[in-house]
Short mmCIF file of C-alpha atoms and ligand atoms in Angstrom, two decimals:
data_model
loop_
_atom_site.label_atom_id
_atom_site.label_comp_id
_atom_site.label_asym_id
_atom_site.label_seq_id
_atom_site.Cartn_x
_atom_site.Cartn_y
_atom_site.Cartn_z
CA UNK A 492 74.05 51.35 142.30
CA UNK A 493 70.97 53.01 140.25
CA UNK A 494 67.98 51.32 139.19
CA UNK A 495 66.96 49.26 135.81
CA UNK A 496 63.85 50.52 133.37
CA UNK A 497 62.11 48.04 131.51
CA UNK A 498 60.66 49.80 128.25
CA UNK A 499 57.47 47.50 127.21
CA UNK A 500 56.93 46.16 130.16
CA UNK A 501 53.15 45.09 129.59
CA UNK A 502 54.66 42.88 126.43
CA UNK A 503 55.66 39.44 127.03
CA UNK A 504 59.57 39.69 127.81
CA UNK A 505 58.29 42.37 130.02
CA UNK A 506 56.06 40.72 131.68
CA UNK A 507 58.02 37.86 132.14
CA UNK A 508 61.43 39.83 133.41
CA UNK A 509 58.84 41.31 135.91
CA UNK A 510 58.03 37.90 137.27
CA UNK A 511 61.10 36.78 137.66
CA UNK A 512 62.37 39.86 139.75
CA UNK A 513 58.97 40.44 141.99
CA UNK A 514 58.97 43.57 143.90
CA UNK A 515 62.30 44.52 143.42
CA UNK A 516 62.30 48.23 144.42
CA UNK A 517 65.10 48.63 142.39
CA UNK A 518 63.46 48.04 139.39
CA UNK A 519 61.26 50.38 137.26
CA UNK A 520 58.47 48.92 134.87
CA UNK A 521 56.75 51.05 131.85
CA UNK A 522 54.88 51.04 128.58
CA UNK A 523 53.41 53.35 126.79
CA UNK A 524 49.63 52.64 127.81
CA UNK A 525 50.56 51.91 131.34
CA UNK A 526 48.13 50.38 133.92
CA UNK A 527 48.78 50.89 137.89
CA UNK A 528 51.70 49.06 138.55
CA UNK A 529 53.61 50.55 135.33
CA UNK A 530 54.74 54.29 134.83
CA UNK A 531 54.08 55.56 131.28
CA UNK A 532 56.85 56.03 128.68
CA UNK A 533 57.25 56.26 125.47
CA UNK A 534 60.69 55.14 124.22
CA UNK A 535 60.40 57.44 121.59
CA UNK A 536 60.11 60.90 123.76
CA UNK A 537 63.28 61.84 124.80
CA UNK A 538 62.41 64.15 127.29
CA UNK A 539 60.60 62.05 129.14
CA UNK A 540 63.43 59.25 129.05
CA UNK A 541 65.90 61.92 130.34
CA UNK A 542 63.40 62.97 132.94
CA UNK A 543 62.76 59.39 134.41
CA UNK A 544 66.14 58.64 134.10
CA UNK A 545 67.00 61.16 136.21
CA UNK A 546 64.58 61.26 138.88
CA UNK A 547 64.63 57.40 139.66
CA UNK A 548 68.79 57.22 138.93
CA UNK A 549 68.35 54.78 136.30
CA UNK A 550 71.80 53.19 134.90
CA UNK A 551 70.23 50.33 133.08
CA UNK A 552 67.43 50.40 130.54
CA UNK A 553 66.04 47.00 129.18
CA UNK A 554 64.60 48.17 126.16
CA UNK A 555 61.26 45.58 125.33
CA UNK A 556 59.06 47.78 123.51
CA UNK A 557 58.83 47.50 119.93
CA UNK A 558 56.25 46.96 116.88
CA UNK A 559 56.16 43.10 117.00
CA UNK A 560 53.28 42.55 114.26
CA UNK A 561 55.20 41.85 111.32
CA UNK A 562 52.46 41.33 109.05
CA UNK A 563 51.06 44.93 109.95
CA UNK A 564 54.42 46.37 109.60
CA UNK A 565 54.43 46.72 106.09
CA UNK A 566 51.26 48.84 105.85
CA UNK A 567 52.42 50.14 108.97
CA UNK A 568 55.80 51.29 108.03
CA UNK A 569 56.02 54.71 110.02
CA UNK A 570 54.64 53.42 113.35
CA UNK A 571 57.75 50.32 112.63
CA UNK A 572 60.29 52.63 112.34
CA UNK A 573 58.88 55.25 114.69
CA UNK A 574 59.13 52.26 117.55
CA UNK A 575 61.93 49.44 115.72
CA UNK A 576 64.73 52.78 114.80
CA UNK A 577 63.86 55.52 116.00
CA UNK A 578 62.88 54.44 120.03
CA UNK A 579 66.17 52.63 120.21
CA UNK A 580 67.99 55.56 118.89
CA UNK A 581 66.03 57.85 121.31
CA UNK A 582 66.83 55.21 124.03
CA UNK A 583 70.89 55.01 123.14
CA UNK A 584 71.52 58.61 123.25
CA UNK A 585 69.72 59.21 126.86
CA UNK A 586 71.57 55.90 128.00
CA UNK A 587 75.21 57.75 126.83
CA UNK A 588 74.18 61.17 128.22
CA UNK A 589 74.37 59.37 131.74
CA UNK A 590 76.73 56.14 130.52
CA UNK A 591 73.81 54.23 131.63
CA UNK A 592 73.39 51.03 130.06
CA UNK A 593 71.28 49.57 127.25
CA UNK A 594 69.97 46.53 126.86
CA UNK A 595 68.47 45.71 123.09
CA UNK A 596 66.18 43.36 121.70
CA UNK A 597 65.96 42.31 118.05
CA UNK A 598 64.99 39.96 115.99
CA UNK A 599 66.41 36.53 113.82
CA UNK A 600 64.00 38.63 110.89
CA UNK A 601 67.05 40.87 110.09
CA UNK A 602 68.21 37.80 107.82
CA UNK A 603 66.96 36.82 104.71
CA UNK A 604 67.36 32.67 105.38
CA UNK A 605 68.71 31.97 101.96
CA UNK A 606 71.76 30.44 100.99
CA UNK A 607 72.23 29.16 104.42
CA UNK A 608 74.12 26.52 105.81
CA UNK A 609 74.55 26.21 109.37
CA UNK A 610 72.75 28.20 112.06
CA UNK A 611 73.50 32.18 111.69
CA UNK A 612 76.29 33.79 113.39
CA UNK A 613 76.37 37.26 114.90
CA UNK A 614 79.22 38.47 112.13
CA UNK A 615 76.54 36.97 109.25
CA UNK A 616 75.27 39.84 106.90
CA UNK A 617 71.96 40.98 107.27
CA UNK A 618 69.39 41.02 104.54
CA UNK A 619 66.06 41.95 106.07
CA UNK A 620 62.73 40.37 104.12
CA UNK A 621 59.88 42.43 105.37
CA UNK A 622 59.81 45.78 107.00
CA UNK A 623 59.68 44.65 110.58
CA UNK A 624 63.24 43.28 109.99
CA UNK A 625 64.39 46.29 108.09
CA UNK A 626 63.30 49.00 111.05
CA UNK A 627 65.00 46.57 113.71
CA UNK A 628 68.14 46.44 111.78
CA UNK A 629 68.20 50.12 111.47
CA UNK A 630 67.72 49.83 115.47
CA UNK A 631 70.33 47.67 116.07
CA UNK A 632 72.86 50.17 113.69
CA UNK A 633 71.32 53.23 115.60
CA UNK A 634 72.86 52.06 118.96
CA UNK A 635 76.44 50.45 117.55
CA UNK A 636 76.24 54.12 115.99
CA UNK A 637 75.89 55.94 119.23
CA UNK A 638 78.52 53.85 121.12
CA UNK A 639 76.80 53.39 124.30
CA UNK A 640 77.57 50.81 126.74
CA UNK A 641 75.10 47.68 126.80
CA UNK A 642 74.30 44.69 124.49
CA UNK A 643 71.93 43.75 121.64
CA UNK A 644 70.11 40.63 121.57
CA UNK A 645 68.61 39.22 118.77
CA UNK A 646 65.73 36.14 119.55
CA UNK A 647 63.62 34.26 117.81
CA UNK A 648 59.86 33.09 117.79
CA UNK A 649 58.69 34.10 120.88
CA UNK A 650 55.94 32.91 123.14
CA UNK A 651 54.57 32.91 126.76
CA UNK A 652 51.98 32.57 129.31
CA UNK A 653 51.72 36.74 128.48
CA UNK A 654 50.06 38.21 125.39
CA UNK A 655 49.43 37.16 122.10
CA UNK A 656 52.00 34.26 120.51
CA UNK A 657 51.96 31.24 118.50
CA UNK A 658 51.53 28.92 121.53
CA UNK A 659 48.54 30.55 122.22
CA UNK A 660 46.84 30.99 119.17
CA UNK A 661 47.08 27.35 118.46
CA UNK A 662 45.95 25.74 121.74
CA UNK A 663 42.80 27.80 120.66
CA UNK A 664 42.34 26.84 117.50
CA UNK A 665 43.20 23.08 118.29
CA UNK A 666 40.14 23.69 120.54
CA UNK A 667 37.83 24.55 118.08
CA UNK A 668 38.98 22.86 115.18
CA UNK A 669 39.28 19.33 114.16
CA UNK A 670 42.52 20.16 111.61
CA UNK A 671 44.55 22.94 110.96
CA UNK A 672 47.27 23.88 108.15
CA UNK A 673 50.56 25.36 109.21
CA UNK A 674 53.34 26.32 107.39
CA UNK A 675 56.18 23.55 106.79
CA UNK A 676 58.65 24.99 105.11
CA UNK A 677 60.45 28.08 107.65
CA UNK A 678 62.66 26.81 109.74
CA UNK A 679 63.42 28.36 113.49
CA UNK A 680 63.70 28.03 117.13
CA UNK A 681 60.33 28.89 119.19
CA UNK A 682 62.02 30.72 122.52
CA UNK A 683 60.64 30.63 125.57
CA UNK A 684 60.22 34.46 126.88
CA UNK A 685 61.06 33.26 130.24
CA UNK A 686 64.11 31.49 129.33
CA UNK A 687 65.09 35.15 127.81
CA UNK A 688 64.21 37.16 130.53
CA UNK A 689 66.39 34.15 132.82
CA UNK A 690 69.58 35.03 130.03
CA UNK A 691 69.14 38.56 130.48
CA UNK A 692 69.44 38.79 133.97
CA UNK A 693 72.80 36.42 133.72
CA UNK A 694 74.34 38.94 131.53
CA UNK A 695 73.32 42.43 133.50
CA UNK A 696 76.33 42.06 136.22
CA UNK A 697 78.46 41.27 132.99
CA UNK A 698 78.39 44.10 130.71
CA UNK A 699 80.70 46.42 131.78
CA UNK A 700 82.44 47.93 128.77
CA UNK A 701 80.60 46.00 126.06
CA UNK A 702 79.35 48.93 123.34
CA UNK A 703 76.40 47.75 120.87
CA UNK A 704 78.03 43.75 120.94
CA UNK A 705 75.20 42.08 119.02
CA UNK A 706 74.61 38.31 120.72
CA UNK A 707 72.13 35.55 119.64
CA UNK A 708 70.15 33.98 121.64
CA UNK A 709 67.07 30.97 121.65
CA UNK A 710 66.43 28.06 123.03
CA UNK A 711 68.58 24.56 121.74
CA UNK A 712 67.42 22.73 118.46
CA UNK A 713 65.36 24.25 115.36
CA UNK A 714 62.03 23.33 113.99
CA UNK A 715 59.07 24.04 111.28
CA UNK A 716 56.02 26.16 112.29
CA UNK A 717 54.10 22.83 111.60
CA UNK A 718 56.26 20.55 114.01
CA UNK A 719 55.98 23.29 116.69
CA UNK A 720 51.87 23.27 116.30
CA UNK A 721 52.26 19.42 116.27
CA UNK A 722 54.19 19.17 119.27
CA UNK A 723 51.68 21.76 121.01
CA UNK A 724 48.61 19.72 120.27
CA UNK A 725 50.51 16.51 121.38
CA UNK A 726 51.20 18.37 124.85
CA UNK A 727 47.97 19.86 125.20
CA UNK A 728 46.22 16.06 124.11
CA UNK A 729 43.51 17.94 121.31
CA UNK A 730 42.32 16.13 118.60
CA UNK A 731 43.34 18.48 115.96
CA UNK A 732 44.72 17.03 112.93
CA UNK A 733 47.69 19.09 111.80
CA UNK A 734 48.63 19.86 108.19
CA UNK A 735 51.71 20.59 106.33
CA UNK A 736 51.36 23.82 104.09
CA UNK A 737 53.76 25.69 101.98
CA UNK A 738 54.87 29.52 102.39
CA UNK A 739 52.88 29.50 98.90
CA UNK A 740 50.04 27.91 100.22
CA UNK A 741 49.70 30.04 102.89
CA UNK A 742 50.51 34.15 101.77
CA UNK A 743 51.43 36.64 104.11
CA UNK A 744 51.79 40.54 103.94
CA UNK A 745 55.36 39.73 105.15
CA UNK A 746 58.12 37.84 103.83
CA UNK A 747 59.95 35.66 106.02
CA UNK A 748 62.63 33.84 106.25
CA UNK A 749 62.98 30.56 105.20
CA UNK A 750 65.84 29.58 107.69
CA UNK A 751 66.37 31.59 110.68
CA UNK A 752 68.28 29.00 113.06
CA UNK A 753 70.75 31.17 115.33
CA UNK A 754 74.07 30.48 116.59
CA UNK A 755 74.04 30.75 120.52
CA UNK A 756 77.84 29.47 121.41
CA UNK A 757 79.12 33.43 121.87
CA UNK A 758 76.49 34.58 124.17
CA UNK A 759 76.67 30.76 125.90
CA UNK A 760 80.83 31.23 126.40
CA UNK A 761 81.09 34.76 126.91
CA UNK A 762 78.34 35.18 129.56
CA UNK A 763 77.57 31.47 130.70
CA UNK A 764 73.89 31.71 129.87
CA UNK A 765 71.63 28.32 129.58
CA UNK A 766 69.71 27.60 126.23
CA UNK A 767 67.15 24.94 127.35
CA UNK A 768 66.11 22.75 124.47
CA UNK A 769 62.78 24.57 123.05
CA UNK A 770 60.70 21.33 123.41
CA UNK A 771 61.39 21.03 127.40
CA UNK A 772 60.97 24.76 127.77
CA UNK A 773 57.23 24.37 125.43
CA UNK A 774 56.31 21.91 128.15
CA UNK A 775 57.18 24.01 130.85
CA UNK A 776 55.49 27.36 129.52
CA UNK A 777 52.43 24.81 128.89
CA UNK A 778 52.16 23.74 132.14
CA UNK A 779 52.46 27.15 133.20
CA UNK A 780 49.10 28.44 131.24
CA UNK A 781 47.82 25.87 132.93
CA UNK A 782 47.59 23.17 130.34
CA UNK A 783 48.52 19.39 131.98
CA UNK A 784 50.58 18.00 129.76
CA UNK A 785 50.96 14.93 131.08
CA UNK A 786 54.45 13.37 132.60
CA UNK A 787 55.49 10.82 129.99
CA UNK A 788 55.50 13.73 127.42
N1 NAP B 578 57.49 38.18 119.56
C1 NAP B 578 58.40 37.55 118.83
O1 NAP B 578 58.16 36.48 118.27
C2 NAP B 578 59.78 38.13 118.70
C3 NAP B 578 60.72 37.47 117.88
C4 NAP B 578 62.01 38.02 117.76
C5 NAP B 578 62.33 39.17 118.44
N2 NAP B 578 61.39 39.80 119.21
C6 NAP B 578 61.77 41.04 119.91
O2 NAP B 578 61.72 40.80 121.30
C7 NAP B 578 61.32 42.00 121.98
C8 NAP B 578 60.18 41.68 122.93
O3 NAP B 578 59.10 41.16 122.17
P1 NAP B 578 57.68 40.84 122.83
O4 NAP B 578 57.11 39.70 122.06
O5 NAP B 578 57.81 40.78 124.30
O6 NAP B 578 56.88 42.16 122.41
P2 NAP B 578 55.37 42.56 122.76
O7 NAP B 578 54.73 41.48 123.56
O8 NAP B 578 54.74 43.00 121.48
O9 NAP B 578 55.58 43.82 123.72
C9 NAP B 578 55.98 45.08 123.26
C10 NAP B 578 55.49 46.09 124.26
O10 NAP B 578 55.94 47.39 123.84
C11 NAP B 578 54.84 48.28 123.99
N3 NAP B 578 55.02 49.49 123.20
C12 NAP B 578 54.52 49.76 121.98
N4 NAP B 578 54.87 51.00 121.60
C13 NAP B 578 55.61 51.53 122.62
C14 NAP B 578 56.25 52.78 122.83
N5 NAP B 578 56.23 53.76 121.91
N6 NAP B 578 56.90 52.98 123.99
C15 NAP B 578 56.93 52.02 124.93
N7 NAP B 578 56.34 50.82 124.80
C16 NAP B 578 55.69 50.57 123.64
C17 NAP B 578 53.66 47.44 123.56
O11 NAP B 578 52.45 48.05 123.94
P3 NAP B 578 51.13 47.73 123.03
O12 NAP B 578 50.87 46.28 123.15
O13 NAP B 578 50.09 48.59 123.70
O14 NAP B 578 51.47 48.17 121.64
C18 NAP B 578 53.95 46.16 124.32
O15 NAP B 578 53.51 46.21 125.66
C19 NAP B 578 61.00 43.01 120.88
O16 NAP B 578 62.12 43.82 120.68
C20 NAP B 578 60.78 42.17 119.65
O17 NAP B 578 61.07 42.85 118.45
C21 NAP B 578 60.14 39.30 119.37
#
C-alpha cells in the first residue's frame, strides 16, 4: 500500500485531517509555504507533484489547497483559477499517470441559490455567483475530464479551531463589541472541518473505481449567517447584541448565494459517513478553542 499527500495541509481541513491521523508515517503533509513538519508543494507544478509522488509512492492525494477568500477572488481572478482549475487539473493528471487517487474539495458556491426548493442535489445544475465558485467549478470539470480515480466533495461554510473562519472572527468581535450586524438573509450549513476530515477518512478504503463522482457533504440542519453568530455568542456567554442585516445592507465584492443547503443522503448511503447536526458539532469545535460553553447549552 503507498502513502496519502495532503495538498494544503497548513489550511484548516489540513490541519484538522493531520490531527486526526497523528504521526502516521504513512502519511505525507504539504503546502506551498511549508514550515518544519510540512514538505513544500505547489499543486500547481507538475513536476514537482510527479517527483514527490514518486519518491514517497504516493497512491492517494487529498487535495486541500485552494484560494478560499472569495471576496478577493474577484480582483484576484488569475491567482483563483491558477489554484481553484488549474492545481486540480495539475493534480488529476499526475494522480492518472500512476492511477493514484484523488480526493477533491469544492464548494456549495458553484450554485447560484435561486429558484430553490429543497436542499441541492449532486445532479443540480451549477450556476456559479462570484468567481471563487466559477474557478472551483472549472476544478471540479477538470478532474471528471481527466477520468481519474477518486471523489469530489463539495462542503459548505467552514470553520475550526485552525485558521481564519467565521467562528472565529465573531467570538472576537463579540469580545469587543457590544452589537454586531450579520447578514439574515443566506441560508447554509456551517461544517465543522473536523467532522470533514472524520467523512473523509470513512470514504478513503471505499473508493475503488469511483472516477470524478461529485458527493455533498455538511453537517445536519441549515441556518442564516445571523442565527449562526447568535448561537456562537449564546455558547461563548458575550454580551453582544446581534443584528439582522440584509445582503443589501451589507455589500460584498462577491455574490453569494442566497440558499446553499446541500443534500447529504448519497454520500451518507453510499459510504456510511455521519453528518452531526451543525449546532452539536459548533459546541464541540467551541469547546475545543477553548471556549466553556457551559453544559445545559
Ligand atoms: N473555508 C470554507 O468556508 C469553505 C467552504 C466550502 C468549501 N471549501 C473548500 O474546502 C477546501 C479546504 O478549505 P480550507 O478552509 O481548509 O482552506 P484554507 O484554510 O484556506 O487552506 C488552504 C491551504 O492551501 C494553501 N495553498 C494556497 N496556495 C497553494 C498552492 N499553490 N499549493 C499548495 N497549497 C496552497 C494555503 O496556503 P496560504 O494560507 O499560505 O495561502 C492554505 O494553507 C478548499 O478546497 C475550499 O475551497 C471551503
Amino acid at each position: 500500500m503507498g502513502k496519502t499527500l495532503v495538498t494544503g495541509s497548513l489550511g484548516q481541513l489540513g490541519s484538522e485531517l493531520r490531527e486526526l491521523v497523528g504521526n502516521d508515517r504513512n502519511w505525507i503533509f504539504t503546502d506551498a509555504l511549508p514550515n518544519e513538519e510540512t514538505l513544500q508543494l505547489d499543486i500547481c507544478d507538475s513536476r514537482r507533484v510527479k517527483e514527490l509522488m514518486e519518491e514517497q509512492d504516493v497512491d492517494l492525494i487529498i487535495n486541500c489547497a485552494a484560494y478560499t477568500n472569495v471576496d478577493k477572488a474577484e480582483s484576484n481572478k488569475e491567482l483563483s483559477a491558477r489554484l481553484n482549475a488549474e492545481g486540480p487539473k495539475v493534480l488529476a493528471r499526475c494522480v492518472r499517470e500512476r492511477d493514484a487517487a484523488l480526493v477533491h474539495i469544492s464548494t456549495d458556491y458553484v450554485f447560484d441559490g435561486k429558484r430553490k426548493r429543497g436542499a441541492y442535489r449532486e445532479s443540480d445544475p451549477c450556476r456559479p455567483q462570484s468567481v471563487y465558485g466559477a474557478t472551483k467549478r472549472q476544478g471540479e470539470l477538470a478532474i471528471r475530464r481527466s477520468r481519474c480515480r477518486g471523489v469530489i466533495i463539495r462542503t459548505a461554510w467552514l470553520y475550526s479551531s485552525y485558521g481564519n473562519n467565521f467562528v472565529k472572527t465573531m467570538v472576537s468581535l463579540g469580545s469587543e463589541r457590544s452589537e454586531i450586524g450579520v447578514v439574515a438573509d443566506q441560508i447554509g450549513t456551517p461544517t465543522y472541518a473536523r467532522d470533514l476530515a472524520k467523512a473523509i477518512l470513512t470514504i478513503i478504503p471505499q473508493i475503488g473505481e469511483h472516477r470524478g463522482d461529485i458527493y455533498h457533504y455538511t453537517n445536519e440542519g441549515s441556518c442564516t449567517w445571523f442565527d449562526f453568530a447568535a448561537l456562537i455568542m449564546t455558547y461563548c456567554g458575550l454580551d453582544c447584541k446581534v443584528n439582522p442585516l440584509t445582503t443589501e445592507e451589507y455589500p460584498t465584492a462577491a455574490r453569494r448565494p442566497a440558499y446553499s443547503v446541500l443534500d447529504k443522503s448519497k454520500i451518507r448511503e453510499e459510504f456510511g459517513v455521519e453528518t452531526p447536526w451543525w449546532s452539536i458539532s459548533l459546541r464541540e469545535a467551541l469547546r475545543k478553542m477553548g471556549k466553556p460553553v457551559p453544559q445545559h447549552l
